[in-house]
Amino acid sequence: MKLFTKSLAVVGVSAAIIATTALADSHAKVNPAVAARQSQMQIIGYSIGILGATAKGEMEFNAEMVASAARNINALAQMDRASLWIDGTEQGAEAGSRAKAEIWMDTEGFDKKMQALADASAALIDAQDAAAVGAGMGALGGACKDCHETFRGPKNE
Amino acid sequence: MKLFTKSLAVVGVSAAIIATTALADSHAKVNPAVAARQSQMQIIGYSIGILGATAKGEMEFNAEMVASAARNINALAQMDRASLWIDGTEQGAEAGSRAKAEIWMDTEGFDKKMQALADASAALIDAQDAAAVGAGMGALGGACKDCHETFRGPKNE
């Protein structure tokens, strides 16, 4: 990910702030690439919440809802990295970021962990009951945990 | 979208709050389905910001960056609707929502407008210079505007 010069990232980021601010006031003070990645994670977390609640029986099993949540996680795990994980937006460099610098030093390793999430979510698309969702939650939660342990830094103060 | 009972939506939403809150504190008071849709829009807006800045020459043309932004818009425009556009989360029913009830009354029309966004973004994936990006911005911006005019309500107070 050393393809982009710092100046390119900064110019792009400034330009994008205009589009972003109107859409997400709560993110206005955050670098928009960081905000976009947090949005990506937010929808993933939301979708996993649906699957988890279904697995636990807190939410009635609904095949369409489960497939939808799983499909969306799958799509989000495969989002194109180049415009989201921009150089110079790691934790410490940009407020609010928890992305470790290791993401940029080991893009192959990072991609593998995102692919594990894509695979674990794909396996749930056709789940036919809550037990099947539960059976797949280990791999799904494991993919989250595994990537966070390696590539996510501690909470920002 | 009358597949989900109100109680299902409410239970799911409550369960999902747990997963969502940790990931996006700023969204904690917003219905998580609404927050997830806002996240979807935020990444779309961010990505369009990159394309717009490139078209205007404010950002140096970078084929990888343009393709990445266009691909991500394309994927986001095709996110599965069932787990995001949940019954009872329209403007007026949920704080912060600007989704008009018409979305649920005319799902086919809504899908068509999302497809127009998917098509307009797909057309930009292989853009080879800033002029080509500029040439595609009309259709892209038009898709946004067209859908917002029909299906997005006024700003919330």
PDB file of C-alpha atoms in Angstrom:
ATOM      1  CA  MET A   1       0.000   0.000   0.000  1.00  0.00           C
ATOM      2  CA  LYS A   2       2.887   2.347  -0.689  1.00  0.00           C
ATOM      3  CA  LEU A   3       1.230   3.268  -3.991  1.00  0.00           C
ATOM      4  CA  PHE A   4      -0.223   6.505  -2.758  1.00  0.00           C
ATOM      5  CA  THR A   5       1.876   9.491  -1.889  1.00  0.00           C
ATOM      6  CA  LYS A   6       1.120  11.216   1.374  1.00  0.00           C
ATOM      7  CA  SER A   7      -0.002  14.295  -0.545  1.00  0.00           C
ATOM      8  CA  LEU A   8      -2.433  12.285  -2.614  1.00  0.00           C
ATOM      9  CA  ALA A   9      -3.965  10.823   0.504  1.00  0.00           C
ATOM     10  CA  VAL A  10      -4.224  14.226   2.151  1.00  0.00           C
ATOM     11  CA  VAL A  11      -5.778  15.915  -0.890  1.00  0.00           C
ATOM     12  CA  GLY A  12      -8.229  13.074  -1.377  1.00  0.00           C
ATOM     13  CA  VAL A  13      -9.128  13.054   2.246  1.00  0.00           C
ATOM     14  CA  SER A  14      -9.754  16.813   2.315  1.00  0.00           C
ATOM     15  CA  ALA A  15     -11.917  16.630  -0.765  1.00  0.00           C
ATOM     16  CA  ALA A  16     -13.852  13.725   0.594  1.00  0.00           C
ATOM     17  CA  ILE A  17     -14.581  15.516   3.864  1.00  0.00           C
ATOM     18  CA  ILE A  18     -17.069  17.705   2.031  1.00  0.00           C
ATOM     19  CA  ALA A  19     -19.086  14.749   0.819  1.00  0.00           C
ATOM     20  CA  THR A  20     -18.754  12.898   4.075  1.00  0.00           C
ATOM     21  CA  THR A  21     -19.633  15.614   6.551  1.00  0.00           C
ATOM     22  CA  ALA A  22     -23.152  16.105   5.299  1.00  0.00           C
ATOM     23  CA  LEU A  23     -23.843  12.399   5.496  1.00  0.00           C
ATOM     24  CA  ALA A  24     -22.385  11.643   8.894  1.00  0.00           C
ATOM     25  CA  ASP A  25     -22.085  14.616  11.190  1.00  0.00           C
ATOM     26  CA  SER A  26     -20.922  12.374  13.990  1.00  0.00           C
ATOM     27  CA  HIS A  27     -17.862  11.487  11.945  1.00  0.00           C
ATOM     28  CA  ALA A  28     -17.008  15.063  10.970  1.00  0.00           C
ATOM     29  CA  LYS A  29     -13.882  15.273  13.108  1.00  0.00           C
ATOM     30  CA  VAL A  30     -12.541  11.900  12.060  1.00  0.00           C
ATOM     31  CA  ASN A  31     -10.404  11.376   8.971  1.00  0.00           C
ATOM     32  CA  PRO A  32     -12.990  10.269   6.372  1.00  0.00           C
ATOM     33  CA  ALA A  33     -11.050   7.118   5.417  1.00  0.00           C
ATOM     34  CA  VAL A  34     -11.023   6.153   9.090  1.00  0.00           C
ATOM     35  CA  ALA A  35     -14.737   6.989   9.328  1.00  0.00           C
ATOM     36  CA  ALA A  36     -15.439   4.864   6.246  1.00  0.00           C
ATOM     37  CA  ARG A  37     -13.635   1.877   7.773  1.00  0.00           C
ATOM     38  CA  GLN A  38     -15.549   2.365  11.008  1.00  0.00           C
ATOM     39  CA  SER A  39     -18.754   2.391   8.974  1.00  0.00           C
ATOM     40  CA  GLN A  40     -17.656  -0.844   7.328  1.00  0.00           C
ATOM     41  CA  MET A  41     -17.037  -2.384  10.768  1.00  0.00           C
ATOM     42  CA  GLN A  42     -20.316  -0.973  12.103  1.00  0.00           C
ATOM     43  CA  ILE A  43     -22.396  -2.762   9.457  1.00  0.00           C
ATOM     44  CA  ILE A  44     -20.397  -5.956   9.975  1.00  0.00           C
ATOM     45  CA  GLY A  45     -21.027  -5.718  13.728  1.00  0.00           C
ATOM     46  CA  TYR A  46     -24.699  -4.977  13.190  1.00  0.00           C
ATOM     47  CA  SER A  47     -25.061  -7.984  10.884  1.00  0.00           C
ATOM     48  CA  ILE A  48     -23.190 -10.277  13.271  1.00  0.00           C
ATOM     49  CA  GLY A  49     -25.555  -9.063  15.991  1.00  0.00           C
ATOM     50  CA  ILE A  50     -28.481 -10.418  13.965  1.00  0.00           C
ATOM     51  CA  LEU A  51     -26.777 -13.772  13.459  1.00  0.00           C
ATOM     52  CA  GLY A  52     -25.711 -13.989  17.106  1.00  0.00           C
ATOM     53  CA  ALA A  53     -29.183 -13.145  18.377  1.00  0.00           C
ATOM     54  CA  THR A  54     -30.635 -15.783  16.055  1.00  0.00           C
ATOM     55  CA  ALA A  55     -28.143 -18.398  17.249  1.00  0.00           C
ATOM     56  CA  LYS A  56     -29.004 -17.636  20.881  1.00  0.00           C
ATOM     57  CA  GLY A  57     -32.747 -17.762  20.231  1.00  0.00           C
ATOM     58  CA  GLU A  58     -33.146 -14.108  21.185  1.00  0.00           C
ATOM     59  CA  MET A  59     -34.375 -13.479  17.684  1.00  0.00           C
ATOM     60  CA  GLU A  60     -36.771 -15.743  15.850  1.00  0.00           C
ATOM     61  CA  PHE A  61     -35.033 -17.648  13.036  1.00  0.00           C
ATOM     62  CA  ASN A  62     -35.796 -16.032   9.702  1.00  0.00           C
ATOM     63  CA  ALA A  63     -33.990 -17.476   6.696  1.00  0.00           C
ATOM     64  CA  GLU A  64     -34.208 -14.266   4.690  1.00  0.00           C
ATOM     65  CA  MET A  65     -32.828 -12.174   7.548  1.00  0.00           C
ATOM     66  CA  VAL A  66     -29.975 -14.599   8.218  1.00  0.00           C
ATOM     67  CA  ALA A  67     -29.055 -14.842   4.544  1.00  0.00           C
ATOM     68  CA  SER A  68     -29.167 -11.065   4.245  1.00  0.00           C
ATOM     69  CA  ALA A  69     -26.907 -10.475   7.239  1.00  0.00           C
ATOM     70  CA  ALA A  70     -24.477 -13.163   6.078  1.00  0.00           C
ATOM     71  CA  ARG A  71     -24.412 -11.818   2.504  1.00  0.00           C
ATOM     72  CA  ASN A  72     -23.741  -8.306   3.720  1.00  0.00           C
ATOM     73  CA  ILE A  73     -20.860  -9.403   5.959  1.00  0.00           C
ATOM     74  CA  ASN A  74     -19.488 -11.329   3.002  1.00  0.00           C
ATOM     75  CA  ALA A  75     -19.645  -8.266   0.753  1.00  0.00           C
ATOM     76  CA  LEU A  76     -18.167  -5.972   3.400  1.00  0.00           C
ATOM     77  CA  ALA A  77     -15.271  -8.355   4.068  1.00  0.00           C
ATOM     78  CA  GLN A  78     -14.433  -8.116   0.379  1.00  0.00           C
ATOM     79  CA  MET A  79     -14.590  -4.341   0.076  1.00  0.00           C
ATOM     80  CA  ASP A  80     -11.739  -3.037  -2.026  1.00  0.00           C
ATOM     81  CA  ARG A  81      -8.928  -2.082   0.296  1.00  0.00           C
ATOM     82  CA  ALA A  82      -7.125   0.575  -1.775  1.00  0.00           C
ATOM     83  CA  SER A  83      -9.523   3.457  -1.112  1.00  0.00           C
ATOM     84  CA  LEU A  84     -10.227   2.550   2.512  1.00  0.00           C
ATOM     85  CA  TRP A  85      -6.907   1.551   4.050  1.00  0.00           C
ATOM     86  CA  ILE A  86      -5.006   4.617   2.928  1.00  0.00           C
ATOM     87  CA  ASP A  87      -1.387   5.176   3.905  1.00  0.00           C
ATOM     88  CA  GLY A  88      -0.979   7.391   6.913  1.00  0.00           C
ATOM     89  CA  THR A  89      -4.332   6.571   8.517  1.00  0.00           C
ATOM     90  CA  GLU A  90      -3.091   4.113  11.130  1.00  0.00           C
ATOM     91  CA  GLN A  91      -3.555   4.440  14.876  1.00  0.00           C
ATOM     92  CA  GLY A  92      -1.435   7.270  16.186  1.00  0.00           C
ATOM     93  CA  ALA A  93      -1.420   9.067  12.839  1.00  0.00           C
ATOM     94  CA  GLU A  94      -5.162   9.751  12.734  1.00  0.00           C
ATOM     95  CA  ALA A  95      -7.476  10.372  15.667  1.00  0.00           C
ATOM     96  CA  GLY A  96      -9.911   7.563  16.291  1.00  0.00           C
ATOM     97  CA  SER A  97      -8.067   5.003  14.191  1.00  0.00           C
ATOM     98  CA  ARG A  98      -7.356   1.636  15.769  1.00  0.00           C
ATOM     99  CA  ALA A  99      -5.761   0.224  12.630  1.00  0.00           C
ATOM    100  CA  LYS A 100      -2.305  -1.070  13.467  1.00  0.00           C
ATOM    101  CA  ALA A 101       0.560  -0.158  11.162  1.00  0.00           C
ATOM    102  CA  GLU A 102       0.985  -3.917  10.643  1.00  0.00           C
ATOM    103  CA  ILE A 103      -1.980  -3.772   8.233  1.00  0.00           C
ATOM    104  CA  TRP A 104       0.184  -1.850   5.786  1.00  0.00           C
ATOM    105  CA  MET A 105       3.303  -3.904   6.495  1.00  0.00           C
ATOM    106  CA  ASP A 106       1.559  -7.242   5.986  1.00  0.00           C
ATOM    107  CA  THR A 107      -1.185  -6.648   3.447  1.00  0.00           C
ATOM    108  CA  GLU A 108      -1.179 -10.309   2.473  1.00  0.00           C
ATOM    109  CA  GLY A 109      -1.774 -11.394   6.062  1.00  0.00           C
ATOM    110  CA  PHE A 110      -4.498  -8.789   6.409  1.00  0.00           C
ATOM    111  CA  ASP A 111      -6.197  -9.937   3.220  1.00  0.00           C
ATOM    112  CA  LYS A 112      -6.138 -13.528   4.466  1.00  0.00           C
ATOM    113  CA  LYS A 113      -7.930 -12.558   7.642  1.00  0.00           C
ATOM    114  CA  MET A 114     -10.549 -10.602   5.725  1.00  0.00           C
ATOM    115  CA  GLN A 115     -10.971 -13.626   3.457  1.00  0.00           C
ATOM    116  CA  ALA A 116     -11.538 -15.815   6.534  1.00  0.00           C
ATOM    117  CA  LEU A 117     -14.395 -13.485   7.473  1.00  0.00           C
ATOM    118  CA  ALA A 118     -15.763 -13.646   3.931  1.00  0.00           C
ATOM    119  CA  ASP A 119     -15.629 -17.463   4.024  1.00  0.00           C
ATOM    120  CA  ALA A 120     -17.191 -17.772   7.490  1.00  0.00           C
ATOM    121  CA  SER A 121     -20.065 -15.494   6.503  1.00  0.00           C
ATOM    122  CA  ALA A 122     -20.615 -17.230   3.154  1.00  0.00           C
ATOM    123  CA  ALA A 123     -21.060 -20.495   5.040  1.00  0.00           C
ATOM    124  CA  LEU A 124     -24.081 -19.013   6.833  1.00  0.00           C
ATOM    125  CA  ILE A 125     -26.014 -17.740   3.826  1.00  0.00           C
ATOM    126  CA  ASP A 126     -27.996 -20.941   3.424  1.00  0.00           C
ATOM    127  CA  ALA A 127     -28.472 -21.749   7.112  1.00  0.00           C
ATOM    128  CA  GLN A 128     -31.856 -23.388   7.574  1.00  0.00           C
ATOM    129  CA  ASP A 129     -32.324 -23.089  11.328  1.00  0.00           C
ATOM    130  CA  ALA A 130     -30.964 -21.395  14.423  1.00  0.00           C
ATOM    131  CA  ALA A 131     -28.744 -24.393  15.206  1.00  0.00           C
ATOM    132  CA  ALA A 132     -27.040 -24.071  11.822  1.00  0.00           C
ATOM    133  CA  VAL A 133     -26.435 -20.402  12.508  1.00  0.00           C
ATOM    134  CA  GLY A 134     -25.010 -21.315  15.904  1.00  0.00           C
ATOM    135  CA  ALA A 135     -22.746 -23.902  14.326  1.00  0.00           C
ATOM    136  CA  GLY A 136     -21.240 -21.252  12.090  1.00  0.00           C
ATOM    137  CA  MET A 137     -20.830 -18.578  14.758  1.00  0.00           C
ATOM    138  CA  GLY A 138     -17.571 -20.025  16.022  1.00  0.00           C
ATOM    139  CA  ALA A 139     -15.823 -19.554  12.721  1.00  0.00           C
ATOM    140  CA  LEU A 140     -17.397 -16.131  12.287  1.00  0.00           C
ATOM    141  CA  GLY A 141     -16.504 -14.864  15.741  1.00  0.00           C
ATOM    142  CA  GLY A 142     -13.099 -16.474  15.416  1.00  0.00           C
ATOM    143  CA  ALA A 143     -12.428 -14.572  12.198  1.00  0.00           C
ATOM    144  CA  CYS A 144     -13.290 -11.282  13.937  1.00  0.00           C
ATOM    145  CA  LYS A 145     -11.181 -12.068  16.995  1.00  0.00           C
ATOM    146  CA  ASP A 146      -8.236 -13.364  15.011  1.00  0.00           C
ATOM    147  CA  CYS A 147      -8.009 -10.239  12.877  1.00  0.00           C
ATOM    148  CA  HIS A 148      -8.579  -7.863  15.793  1.00  0.00           C
ATOM    149  CA  GLU A 149      -5.875  -9.529  17.875  1.00  0.00           C
ATOM    150  CA  THR A 150      -3.336  -9.094  15.121  1.00  0.00           C
ATOM    151  CA  PHE A 151      -4.343  -5.883  13.429  1.00  0.00           C
ATOM    152  CA  ARG A 152      -6.438  -3.787  15.810  1.00  0.00           C
ATOM    153  CA  GLY A 153      -4.772  -1.580  18.372  1.00  0.00           C
ATOM    154  CA  PRO A 154      -6.027  -0.737  21.866  1.00  0.00           C
ATOM    155  CA  LYS A 155      -8.949   1.614  22.431  1.00  0.00           C
ATOM    156  CA  ASN A 156      -8.097   5.259  21.974  1.00  0.00           C
ATOM    157  CA  GLU A 157      -8.302   7.420  25.085  1.00  0.00           C
TER     158      GLU A 157
ATOM    159  CA  MET B   1     -40.936  -5.995   3.326  1.00  0.00           C
ATOM    160  CA  LYS B   2     -43.931  -7.089   5.364  1.00  0.00           C
ATOM    161  CA  LEU B   3     -42.140 -10.342   6.081  1.00  0.00           C
ATOM    162  CA  PHE B   4     -40.915  -9.342   9.499  1.00  0.00           C
ATOM    163  CA  THR B   5     -43.223  -8.866  12.406  1.00  0.00           C
ATOM    164  CA  LYS B   6     -42.766  -5.755  14.468  1.00  0.00           C
ATOM    165  CA  SER B   7     -41.728  -7.884  17.430  1.00  0.00           C
ATOM    166  CA  LEU B   8     -39.055  -9.638  15.364  1.00  0.00           C
ATOM    167  CA  ALA B   9     -37.614  -6.332  14.276  1.00  0.00           C
ATOM    168  CA  VAL B  10     -37.629  -4.985  17.816  1.00  0.00           C
ATOM    169  CA  VAL B  11     -36.023  -8.083  19.316  1.00  0.00           C
ATOM    170  CA  GLY B  12     -33.384  -8.185  16.609  1.00  0.00           C
ATOM    171  CA  VAL B  13     -32.687  -4.546  16.963  1.00  0.00           C
ATOM    172  CA  SER B  14     -32.302  -4.784  20.727  1.00  0.00           C
ATOM    173  CA  ALA B  15     -29.949  -7.735  20.421  1.00  0.00           C
ATOM    174  CA  ALA B  16     -27.932  -6.019  17.766  1.00  0.00           C
ATOM    175  CA  ILE B  17     -27.469  -2.924  19.903  1.00  0.00           C
ATOM    176  CA  ILE B  18     -25.042  -4.856  22.068  1.00  0.00           C
ATOM    177  CA  ALA B  19     -22.789  -5.690  19.140  1.00  0.00           C
ATOM    178  CA  THR B  20     -23.134  -2.292  17.578  1.00  0.00           C
ATOM    179  CA  THR B  21     -22.570  -0.052  20.563  1.00  0.00           C
ATOM    180  CA  ALA B  22     -19.029  -1.207  21.157  1.00  0.00           C
ATOM    181  CA  LEU B  23     -18.145  -0.576  17.534  1.00  0.00           C
ATOM    182  CA  ALA B  24     -19.751   2.776  17.043  1.00  0.00           C
ATOM    183  CA  ASP B  25     -20.358   4.751  20.201  1.00  0.00           C
ATOM    184  CA  SER B  26     -21.558   7.715  18.168  1.00  0.00           C
ATOM    185  CA  HIS B  27     -24.443   5.639  16.889  1.00  0.00           C
ATOM    186  CA  ALA B  28     -25.435   4.279  20.285  1.00  0.00           C
ATOM    187  CA  LYS B  29     -28.674   6.239  20.528  1.00  0.00           C
ATOM    188  CA  VAL B  30     -29.762   5.498  16.987  1.00  0.00           C
ATOM    189  CA  ASN B  31     -31.683   2.370  16.029  1.00  0.00           C
ATOM    190  CA  PRO B  32     -28.904   0.031  14.838  1.00  0.00           C
ATOM    191  CA  ALA B  33     -30.606  -0.706  11.509  1.00  0.00           C
ATOM    192  CA  VAL B  34     -30.786   3.032  10.885  1.00  0.00           C
ATOM    193  CA  ALA B  35     -27.148   3.375  11.948  1.00  0.00           C
ATOM    194  CA  ALA B  36     -26.146   0.561   9.595  1.00  0.00           C
ATOM    195  CA  ARG B  37     -27.888   2.274   6.666  1.00  0.00           C
ATOM    196  CA  GLN B  38     -26.203   5.536   7.579  1.00  0.00           C
ATOM    197  CA  SER B  39     -22.877   3.689   7.587  1.00  0.00           C
ATOM    198  CA  GLN B  40     -23.700   2.308   4.147  1.00  0.00           C
ATOM    199  CA  MET B  41     -24.429   5.839   2.909  1.00  0.00           C
ATOM    200  CA  GLN B  42     -21.326   7.202   4.625  1.00  0.00           C
ATOM    201  CA  ILE B  43     -19.001   4.852   2.714  1.00  0.00           C
ATOM    202  CA  ILE B  44     -20.866   5.564  -0.524  1.00  0.00           C
ATOM    203  CA  GLY B  45     -20.458   9.320   0.100  1.00  0.00           C
ATOM    204  CA  TYR B  46     -16.800   8.893   0.993  1.00  0.00           C
ATOM    205  CA  SER B  47     -16.158   6.918  -2.183  1.00  0.00           C
ATOM    206  CA  ILE B  48     -18.042   9.407  -4.350  1.00  0.00           C
ATOM    207  CA  GLY B  49     -15.894  12.115  -2.750  1.00  0.00           C
ATOM    208  CA  ILE B  50     -12.784  10.387  -4.118  1.00  0.00           C
ATOM    209  CA  LEU B  51     -14.289  10.131  -7.596  1.00  0.00           C
ATOM    210  CA  GLY B  52     -15.551  13.720  -7.537  1.00  0.00           C
ATOM    211  CA  ALA B  53     -12.188  15.068  -6.381  1.00  0.00           C
ATOM    212  CA  THR B  54     -10.489  13.089  -9.132  1.00  0.00           C
ATOM    213  CA  ALA B  55     -12.894  14.413 -11.763  1.00  0.00           C
ATOM    214  CA  LYS B  56     -12.279  17.988 -10.605  1.00  0.00           C
ATOM    215  CA  GLY B  57      -8.510  17.570 -10.603  1.00  0.00           C
ATOM    216  CA  GLU B  58      -8.358  18.168  -6.840  1.00  0.00           C
ATOM    217  CA  MET B  59      -6.950  14.692  -6.488  1.00  0.00           C
ATOM    218  CA  GLU B  60      -4.342  13.207  -8.778  1.00  0.00           C
ATOM    219  CA  PHE B  61      -5.813  10.505 -11.027  1.00  0.00           C
ATOM    220  CA  ASN B  62      -4.956   7.076  -9.685  1.00  0.00           C
ATOM    221  CA  ALA B  63      -6.522   4.143 -11.510  1.00  0.00           C
ATOM    222  CA  GLU B  64      -6.350   1.836  -8.482  1.00  0.00           C
ATOM    223  CA  MET B  65      -8.006   4.403  -6.217  1.00  0.00           C
ATOM    224  CA  VAL B  66     -10.751   5.167  -8.748  1.00  0.00           C
ATOM    225  CA  ALA B  67     -11.434   1.481  -9.377  1.00  0.00           C
ATOM    226  CA  SER B  68     -11.501   0.823  -5.644  1.00  0.00           C
ATOM    227  CA  ALA B  69     -13.963   3.637  -4.899  1.00  0.00           C
ATOM    228  CA  ALA B  70     -16.185   2.610  -7.832  1.00  0.00           C
ATOM    229  CA  ARG B  71     -16.106  -1.071  -6.824  1.00  0.00           C
ATOM    230  CA  ASN B  72     -17.048  -0.242  -3.265  1.00  0.00           C
ATOM    231  CA  ILE B  73     -19.989   1.932  -4.314  1.00  0.00           C
ATOM    232  CA  ASN B  74     -21.092  -0.889  -6.587  1.00  0.00           C
ATOM    233  CA  ALA B  75     -20.944  -3.421  -3.739  1.00  0.00           C
ATOM    234  CA  LEU B  76     -22.706  -1.081  -1.296  1.00  0.00           C
ATOM    235  CA  ALA B  77     -25.499  -0.341  -3.773  1.00  0.00           C
ATOM    236  CA  GLN B  78     -26.143  -4.081  -3.930  1.00  0.00           C
ATOM    237  CA  MET B  79     -26.151  -4.744  -0.192  1.00  0.00           C
ATOM    238  CA  ASP B  80     -28.947  -7.088   0.748  1.00  0.00           C
ATOM    239  CA  ARG B  81     -31.942  -5.028   1.746  1.00  0.00           C
ATOM    240  CA  ALA B  82     -33.763  -7.433   4.102  1.00  0.00           C
ATOM    241  CA  SER B  83     -31.554  -6.920   7.165  1.00  0.00           C
ATOM    242  CA  LEU B  84     -31.021  -3.192   6.646  1.00  0.00           C
ATOM    243  CA  TRP B  85     -34.366  -1.737   5.607  1.00  0.00           C
ATOM    244  CA  ILE B  86     -36.344  -3.249   8.432  1.00  0.00           C
ATOM    245  CA  ASP B  87     -40.063  -2.518   8.880  1.00  0.00           C
ATOM    246  CA  GLY B  88     -40.754   0.231  11.341  1.00  0.00           C
ATOM    247  CA  THR B  89     -37.463   2.076  10.864  1.00  0.00           C
ATOM    248  CA  GLU B  90     -38.698   4.839   8.593  1.00  0.00           C
ATOM    249  CA  GLN B  91     -38.478   8.559   9.296  1.00  0.00           C
ATOM    250  CA  GLY B  92     -40.817   9.469  12.117  1.00  0.00           C
ATOM    251  CA  ALA B  93     -40.739   5.972  13.591  1.00  0.00           C
ATOM    252  CA  GLU B  94     -37.029   6.004  14.454  1.00  0.00           C
ATOM    253  CA  ALA B  95     -34.929   8.980  15.484  1.00  0.00           C
ATOM    254  CA  GLY B  96     -32.385   9.994  12.907  1.00  0.00           C
ATOM    255  CA  SER B  97     -33.962   8.067  10.055  1.00  0.00           C
ATOM    256  CA  ARG B  98     -34.592   9.922   6.819  1.00  0.00           C
ATOM    257  CA  ALA B  99     -35.924   6.867   5.029  1.00  0.00           C
ATOM    258  CA  LYS B 100     -39.365   7.628   3.618  1.00  0.00           C
ATOM    259  CA  ALA B 101     -42.135   5.096   4.148  1.00  0.00           C
ATOM    260  CA  GLU B 102     -42.316   4.949   0.330  1.00  0.00           C
ATOM    261  CA  ILE B 103     -39.237   2.679   0.425  1.00  0.00           C
ATOM    262  CA  TRP B 104     -41.355  -0.054   1.981  1.00  0.00           C
ATOM    263  CA  MET B 105     -44.393   0.691  -0.172  1.00  0.00           C
ATOM    264  CA  ASP B 106     -42.451   0.588  -3.438  1.00  0.00           C
ATOM    265  CA  THR B 107     -39.594  -1.842  -2.929  1.00  0.00           C
ATOM    266  CA  GLU B 108     -39.356  -2.449  -6.667  1.00  0.00           C
ATOM    267  CA  GLY B 109     -38.900   1.246  -7.374  1.00  0.00           C
ATOM    268  CA  PHE B 110     -36.354   1.489  -4.591  1.00  0.00           C
ATOM    269  CA  ASP B 111     -34.415  -1.501  -5.926  1.00  0.00           C
ATOM    270  CA  LYS B 112     -34.371   0.089  -9.394  1.00  0.00           C
ATOM    271  CA  LYS B 113     -32.812   3.243  -8.034  1.00  0.00           C
ATOM    272  CA  MET B 114     -30.193   1.288  -6.107  1.00  0.00           C
ATOM    273  CA  GLN B 115     -29.486  -0.645  -9.311  1.00  0.00           C
ATOM    274  CA  ALA B 116     -28.973   2.647 -11.161  1.00  0.00           C
ATOM    275  CA  LEU B 117     -26.295   3.498  -8.584  1.00  0.00           C
ATOM    276  CA  ALA B 118     -24.728   0.064  -9.005  1.00  0.00           C
ATOM    277  CA  ASP B 119     -24.654   0.523 -12.792  1.00  0.00           C
ATOM    278  CA  ALA B 120     -23.284   4.068 -12.691  1.00  0.00           C
ATOM    279  CA  SER B 121     -20.487   3.025 -10.350  1.00  0.00           C
ATOM    280  CA  ALA B 122     -19.665  -0.098 -12.354  1.00  0.00           C
ATOM    281  CA  ALA B 123     -19.146   2.101 -15.409  1.00  0.00           C
ATOM    282  CA  LEU B 124     -16.313   3.908 -13.587  1.00  0.00           C
ATOM    283  CA  ILE B 125     -14.274   0.889 -12.489  1.00  0.00           C
ATOM    284  CA  ASP B 126     -12.117   0.911 -15.605  1.00  0.00           C
ATOM    285  CA  ALA B 127     -11.806   4.686 -16.029  1.00  0.00           C
ATOM    286  CA  GLN B 128      -8.379   5.468 -17.412  1.00  0.00           C
ATOM    287  CA  ASP B 129      -8.136   9.196 -16.740  1.00  0.00           C
ATOM    288  CA  ALA B 130      -9.774  12.050 -14.851  1.00  0.00           C
ATOM    289  CA  ALA B 131     -11.861  12.991 -17.886  1.00  0.00           C
ATOM    290  CA  ALA B 132     -13.367   9.516 -17.986  1.00  0.00           C
ATOM    291  CA  VAL B 133     -14.220   9.810 -14.304  1.00  0.00           C
ATOM    292  CA  GLY B 134     -15.780  13.197 -14.979  1.00  0.00           C
ATOM    293  CA  ALA B 135     -17.815  11.767 -17.840  1.00  0.00           C
ATOM    294  CA  GLY B 136     -19.317   9.196 -15.486  1.00  0.00           C
ATOM    295  CA  MET B 137     -20.032  11.565 -12.607  1.00  0.00           C
ATOM    296  CA  GLY B 138     -23.290  12.804 -14.122  1.00  0.00           C
ATOM    297  CA  ALA B 139     -24.872   9.370 -14.050  1.00  0.00           C
ATOM    298  CA  LEU B 140     -23.462   8.695 -10.603  1.00  0.00           C
ATOM    299  CA  GLY B 141     -24.596  11.968  -9.063  1.00  0.00           C
ATOM    300  CA  GLY B 142     -27.896  11.618 -10.894  1.00  0.00           C
ATOM    301  CA  ALA B 143     -28.480   8.204  -9.327  1.00  0.00           C
ATOM    302  CA  CYS B 144     -27.893   9.665  -5.856  1.00  0.00           C
ATOM    303  CA  LYS B 145     -30.134  12.668  -6.477  1.00  0.00           C
ATOM    304  CA  ASP B 146     -32.882  10.669  -8.121  1.00  0.00           C
ATOM    305  CA  CYS B 147     -33.148   8.233  -5.224  1.00  0.00           C
ATOM    306  CA  HIS B 148     -32.866  10.930  -2.559  1.00  0.00           C
ATOM    307  CA  GLU B 149     -35.594  13.032  -4.176  1.00  0.00           C
ATOM    308  CA  THR B 150     -37.980  10.105  -4.150  1.00  0.00           C
ATOM    309  CA  PHE B 151     -37.060   8.167  -1.054  1.00  0.00           C
ATOM    310  CA  ARG B 152     -35.233  10.449   1.385  1.00  0.00           C
ATOM    311  CA  GLY B 153     -37.151  12.689   3.721  1.00  0.00           C
ATOM    312  CA  PRO B 154     -36.148  16.145   4.962  1.00  0.00           C
ATOM    313  CA  LYS B 155     -33.385  16.628   7.529  1.00  0.00           C
ATOM    314  CA  ASN B 156     -34.398  15.756  11.042  1.00  0.00           C
ATOM    315  CA  GLU B 157     -34.523  18.654  13.522  1.00  0.00           C
TER     316      GLU B 157
END
